Tab-separated table of N, CA and C in Angstrom:
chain	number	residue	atom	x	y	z
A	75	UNK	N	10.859	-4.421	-2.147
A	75	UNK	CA	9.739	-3.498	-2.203
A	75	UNK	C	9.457	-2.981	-0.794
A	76	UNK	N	9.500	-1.747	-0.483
A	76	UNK	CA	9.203	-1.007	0.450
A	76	UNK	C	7.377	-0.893	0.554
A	77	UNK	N	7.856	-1.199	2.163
A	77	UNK	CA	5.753	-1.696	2.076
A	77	UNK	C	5.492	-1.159	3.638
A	78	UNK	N	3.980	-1.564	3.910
A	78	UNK	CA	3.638	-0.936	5.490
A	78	UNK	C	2.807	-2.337	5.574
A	79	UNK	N	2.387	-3.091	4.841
A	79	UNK	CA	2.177	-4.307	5.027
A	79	UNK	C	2.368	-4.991	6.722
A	80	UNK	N	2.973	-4.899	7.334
A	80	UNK	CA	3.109	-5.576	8.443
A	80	UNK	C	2.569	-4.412	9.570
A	81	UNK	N	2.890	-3.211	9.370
A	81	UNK	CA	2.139	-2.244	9.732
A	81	UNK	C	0.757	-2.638	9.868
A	82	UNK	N	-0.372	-2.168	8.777
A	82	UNK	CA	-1.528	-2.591	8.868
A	82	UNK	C	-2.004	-3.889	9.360
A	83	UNK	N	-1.292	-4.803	9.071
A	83	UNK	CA	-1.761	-6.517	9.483
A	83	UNK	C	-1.857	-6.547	10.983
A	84	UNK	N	-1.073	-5.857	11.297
A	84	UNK	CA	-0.871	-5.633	12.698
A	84	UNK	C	-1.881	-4.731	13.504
A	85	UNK	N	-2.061	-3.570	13.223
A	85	UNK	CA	-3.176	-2.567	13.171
A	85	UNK	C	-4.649	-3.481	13.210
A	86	UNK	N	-4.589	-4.085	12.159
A	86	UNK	CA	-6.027	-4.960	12.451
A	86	UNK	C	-6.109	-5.897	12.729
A	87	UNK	N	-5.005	-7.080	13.809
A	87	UNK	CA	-4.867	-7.874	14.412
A	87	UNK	C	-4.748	-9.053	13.542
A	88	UNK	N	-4.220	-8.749	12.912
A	88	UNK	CA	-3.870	-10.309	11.758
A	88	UNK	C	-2.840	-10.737	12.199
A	89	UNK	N	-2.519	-11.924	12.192
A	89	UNK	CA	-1.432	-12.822	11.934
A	89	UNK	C	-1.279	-13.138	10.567
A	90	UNK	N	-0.165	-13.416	10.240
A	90	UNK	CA	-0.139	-13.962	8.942
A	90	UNK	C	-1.097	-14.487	7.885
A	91	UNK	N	-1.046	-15.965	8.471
A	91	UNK	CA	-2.491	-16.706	7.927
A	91	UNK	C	-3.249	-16.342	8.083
A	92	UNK	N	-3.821	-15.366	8.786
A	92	UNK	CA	-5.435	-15.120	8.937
A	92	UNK	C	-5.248	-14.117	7.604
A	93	UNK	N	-4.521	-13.027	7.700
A	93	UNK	CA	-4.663	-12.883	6.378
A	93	UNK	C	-4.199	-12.823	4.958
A	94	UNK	N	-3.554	-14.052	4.877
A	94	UNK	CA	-3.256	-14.749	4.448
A	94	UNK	C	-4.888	-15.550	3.446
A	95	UNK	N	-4.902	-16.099	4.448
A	95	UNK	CA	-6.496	-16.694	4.433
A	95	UNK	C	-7.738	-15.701	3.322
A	96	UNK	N	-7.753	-14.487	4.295
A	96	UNK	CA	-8.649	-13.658	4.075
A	96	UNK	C	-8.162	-13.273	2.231
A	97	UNK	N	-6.955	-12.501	2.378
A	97	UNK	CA	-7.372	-11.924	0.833
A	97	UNK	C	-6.715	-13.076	-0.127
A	98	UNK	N	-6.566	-14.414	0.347
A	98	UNK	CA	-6.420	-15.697	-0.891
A	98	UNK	C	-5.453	-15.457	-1.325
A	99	UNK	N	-4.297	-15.288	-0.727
A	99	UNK	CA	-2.823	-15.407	-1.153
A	99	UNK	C	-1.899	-16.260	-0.310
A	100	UNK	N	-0.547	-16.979	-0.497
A	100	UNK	CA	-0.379	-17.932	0.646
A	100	UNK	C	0.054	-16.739	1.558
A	101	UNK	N	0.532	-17.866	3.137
A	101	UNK	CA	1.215	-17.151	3.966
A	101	UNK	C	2.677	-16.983	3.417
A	102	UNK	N	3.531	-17.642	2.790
A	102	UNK	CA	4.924	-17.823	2.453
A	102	UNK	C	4.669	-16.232	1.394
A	103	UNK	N	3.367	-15.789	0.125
A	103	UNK	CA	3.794	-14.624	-0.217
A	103	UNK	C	3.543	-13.215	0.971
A	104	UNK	N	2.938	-13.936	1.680
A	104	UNK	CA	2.610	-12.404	2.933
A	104	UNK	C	4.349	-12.132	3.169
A	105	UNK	N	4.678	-13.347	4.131
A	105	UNK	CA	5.963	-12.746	4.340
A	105	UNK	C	7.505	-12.272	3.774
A	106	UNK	N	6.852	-13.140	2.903
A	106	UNK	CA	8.070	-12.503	1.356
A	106	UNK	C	7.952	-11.077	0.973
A	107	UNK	N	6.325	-10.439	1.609
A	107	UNK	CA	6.096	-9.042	1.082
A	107	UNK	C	6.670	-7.996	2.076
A	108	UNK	N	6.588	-8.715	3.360
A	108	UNK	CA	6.915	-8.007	4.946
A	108	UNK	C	8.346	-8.002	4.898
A	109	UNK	N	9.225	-9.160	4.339
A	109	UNK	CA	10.719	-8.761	4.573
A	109	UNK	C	11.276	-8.386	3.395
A	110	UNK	N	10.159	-7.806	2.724
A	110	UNK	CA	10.662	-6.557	1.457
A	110	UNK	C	11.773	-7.747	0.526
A	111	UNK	N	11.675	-9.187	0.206
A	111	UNK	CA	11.590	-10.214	-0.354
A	111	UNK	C	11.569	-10.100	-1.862
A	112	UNK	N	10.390	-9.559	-2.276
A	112	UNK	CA	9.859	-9.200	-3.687
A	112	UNK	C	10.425	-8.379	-4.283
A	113	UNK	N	10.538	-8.377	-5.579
A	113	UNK	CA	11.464	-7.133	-6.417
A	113	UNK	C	9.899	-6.947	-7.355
A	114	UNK	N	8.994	-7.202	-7.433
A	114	UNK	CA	7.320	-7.432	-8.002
A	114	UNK	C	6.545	-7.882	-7.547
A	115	UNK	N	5.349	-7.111	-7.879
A	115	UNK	CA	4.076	-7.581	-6.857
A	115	UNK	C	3.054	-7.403	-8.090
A	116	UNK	N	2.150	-8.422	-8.235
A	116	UNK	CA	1.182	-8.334	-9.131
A	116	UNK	C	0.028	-7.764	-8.496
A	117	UNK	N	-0.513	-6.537	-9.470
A	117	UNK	CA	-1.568	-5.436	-8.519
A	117	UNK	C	-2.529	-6.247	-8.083
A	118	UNK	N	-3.357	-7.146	-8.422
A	118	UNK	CA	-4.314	-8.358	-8.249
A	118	UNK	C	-4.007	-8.423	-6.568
A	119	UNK	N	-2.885	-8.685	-6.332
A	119	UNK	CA	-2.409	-9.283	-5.111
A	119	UNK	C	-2.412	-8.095	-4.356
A	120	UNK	N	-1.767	-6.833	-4.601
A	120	UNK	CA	-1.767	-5.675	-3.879
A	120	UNK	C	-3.336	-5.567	-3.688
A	121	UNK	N	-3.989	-5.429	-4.755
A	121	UNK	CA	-5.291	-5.132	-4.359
A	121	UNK	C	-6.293	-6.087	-3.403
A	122	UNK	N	-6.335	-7.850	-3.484
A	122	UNK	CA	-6.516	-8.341	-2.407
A	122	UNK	C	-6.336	-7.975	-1.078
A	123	UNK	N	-5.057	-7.898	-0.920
A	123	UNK	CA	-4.449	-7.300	0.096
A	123	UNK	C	-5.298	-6.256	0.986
A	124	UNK	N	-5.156	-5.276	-0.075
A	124	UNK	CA	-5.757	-3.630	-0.035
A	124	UNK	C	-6.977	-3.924	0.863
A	125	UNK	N	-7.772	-4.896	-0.075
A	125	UNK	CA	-9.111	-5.135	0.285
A	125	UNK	C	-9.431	-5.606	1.524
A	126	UNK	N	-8.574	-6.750	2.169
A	126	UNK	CA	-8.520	-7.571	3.243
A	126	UNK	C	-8.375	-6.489	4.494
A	127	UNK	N	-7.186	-5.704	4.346
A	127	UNK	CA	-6.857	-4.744	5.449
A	127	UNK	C	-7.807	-3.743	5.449
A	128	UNK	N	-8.484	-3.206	4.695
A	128	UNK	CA	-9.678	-2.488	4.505
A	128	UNK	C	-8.486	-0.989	4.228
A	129	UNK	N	-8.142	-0.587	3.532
A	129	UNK	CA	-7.163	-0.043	3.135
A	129	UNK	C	-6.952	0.295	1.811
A	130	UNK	N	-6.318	1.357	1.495
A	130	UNK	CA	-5.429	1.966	0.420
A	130	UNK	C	-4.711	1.264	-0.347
A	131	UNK	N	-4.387	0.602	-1.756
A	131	UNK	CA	-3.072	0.341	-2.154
A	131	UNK	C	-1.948	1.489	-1.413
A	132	UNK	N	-1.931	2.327	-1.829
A	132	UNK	CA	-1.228	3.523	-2.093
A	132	UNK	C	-0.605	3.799	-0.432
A	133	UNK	N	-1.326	3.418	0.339
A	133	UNK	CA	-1.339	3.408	1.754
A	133	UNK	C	-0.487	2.228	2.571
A	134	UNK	N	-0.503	1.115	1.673
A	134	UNK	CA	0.172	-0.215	2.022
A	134	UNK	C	1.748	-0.254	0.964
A	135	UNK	N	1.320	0.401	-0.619
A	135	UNK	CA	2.740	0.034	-0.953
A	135	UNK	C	3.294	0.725	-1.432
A	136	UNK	N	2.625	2.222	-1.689
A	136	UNK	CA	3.664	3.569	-2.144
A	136	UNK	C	3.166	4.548	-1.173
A	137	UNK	N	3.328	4.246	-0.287
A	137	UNK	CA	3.626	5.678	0.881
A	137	UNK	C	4.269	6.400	1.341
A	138	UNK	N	6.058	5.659	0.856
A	138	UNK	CA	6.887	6.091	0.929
A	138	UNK	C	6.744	7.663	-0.112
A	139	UNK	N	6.359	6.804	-1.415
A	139	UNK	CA	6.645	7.829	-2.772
A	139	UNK	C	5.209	8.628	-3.003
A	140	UNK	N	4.255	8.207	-2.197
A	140	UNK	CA	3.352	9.368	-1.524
A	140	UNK	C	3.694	10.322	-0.681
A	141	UNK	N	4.324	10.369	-0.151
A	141	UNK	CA	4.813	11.361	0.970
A	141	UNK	C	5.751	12.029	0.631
A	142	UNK	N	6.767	11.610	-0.613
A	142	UNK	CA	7.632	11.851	-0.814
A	142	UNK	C	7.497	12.899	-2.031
A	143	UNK	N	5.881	12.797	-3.075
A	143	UNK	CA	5.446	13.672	-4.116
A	143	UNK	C	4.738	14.385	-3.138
A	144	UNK	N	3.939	14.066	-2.172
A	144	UNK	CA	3.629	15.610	-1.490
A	144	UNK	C	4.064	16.535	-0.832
A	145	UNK	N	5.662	16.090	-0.473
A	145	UNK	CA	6.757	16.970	-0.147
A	145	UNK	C	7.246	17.833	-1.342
A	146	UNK	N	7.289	17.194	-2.284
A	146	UNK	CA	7.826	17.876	-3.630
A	146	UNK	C	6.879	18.602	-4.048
A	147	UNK	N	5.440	19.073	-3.764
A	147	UNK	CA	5.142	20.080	-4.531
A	147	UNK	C	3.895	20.379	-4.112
A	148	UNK	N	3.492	21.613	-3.709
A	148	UNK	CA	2.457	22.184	-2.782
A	148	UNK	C	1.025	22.030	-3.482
A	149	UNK	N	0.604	20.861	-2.793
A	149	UNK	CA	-1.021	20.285	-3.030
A	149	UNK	C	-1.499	20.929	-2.525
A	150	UNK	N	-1.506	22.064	-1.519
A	150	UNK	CA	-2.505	22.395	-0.550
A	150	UNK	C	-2.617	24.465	-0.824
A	151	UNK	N	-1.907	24.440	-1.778
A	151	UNK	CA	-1.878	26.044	-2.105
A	151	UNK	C	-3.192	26.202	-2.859
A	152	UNK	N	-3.483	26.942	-3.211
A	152	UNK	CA	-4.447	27.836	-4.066
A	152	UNK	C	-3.990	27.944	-5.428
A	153	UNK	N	-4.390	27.846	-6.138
A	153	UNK	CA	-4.263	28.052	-8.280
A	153	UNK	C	-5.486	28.766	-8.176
A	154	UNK	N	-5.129	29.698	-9.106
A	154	UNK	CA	-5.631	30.654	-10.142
A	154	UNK	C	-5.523	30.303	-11.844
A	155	UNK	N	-6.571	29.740	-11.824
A	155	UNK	CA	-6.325	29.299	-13.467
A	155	UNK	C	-6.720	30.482	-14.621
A	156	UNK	N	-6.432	30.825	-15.644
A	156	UNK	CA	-6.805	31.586	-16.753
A	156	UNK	C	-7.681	31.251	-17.784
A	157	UNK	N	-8.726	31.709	-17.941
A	157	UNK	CA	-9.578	31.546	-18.930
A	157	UNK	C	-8.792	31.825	-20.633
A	158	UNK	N	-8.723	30.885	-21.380
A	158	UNK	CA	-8.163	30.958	-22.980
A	158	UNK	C	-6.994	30.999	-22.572
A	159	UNK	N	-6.162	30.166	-21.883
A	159	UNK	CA	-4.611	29.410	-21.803
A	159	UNK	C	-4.788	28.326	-21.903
C-alpha cells in the first residue's frame, strides 16, 4: 500500500511509538504501514491514524490516486448545467 504515512509522522514529530501510542495501534502495525508491508488496511485504523496526525485519510493513503483523478479531469473549469436534462 502506497502511503505518506511516514511523511506526516515526521511533519509532526512523531516517532513511531509516540504515535503509535497516540492513535492505539501497535508500533510493529505503524511500520508495516511505512514499508508499504500491508496489502490491507482496516479504515478504523486509517482513520485513527488520520485522527492522530491531525490529517486527511485521503491525504495519508490515496494521494497518490488523488492527484492522479485530478489530473484526469478538470475540477477547476466552469459547468453550465441545463435546466430539464
Amino acid at each position: 500500500m502506497n502511503n505518506c504515512l511516514k511523511e506526516k509522522r515526521l511533519e509532526k514529530g512523531y516517532s513511531q511509538l509516540e504515535l503509535a501510542e497516540i492513535a492505539k495501534v501497535s508500533r510493529a502495525t505503524i511500520i508495516r504501514i511505512e514499508q508499504g508491508n500491508l496489502k490491507y488496511l482496516k479504515s478504523d485504523t486509517m482513520l485513527k491514524l488520520a485522527l492522530a496526525l491531525d490529517s486527511d485519510i485521503s491525504d495519508i493513503f490515496f494521494k497518490d490516486f488523488v492527484m492522479q483523478t485530478q489530473q484526469n479531469s478538470d475540477i477547476s473549469g466552469d459547468y453550465e448545467v441545463e435546466e430539464g436534462r
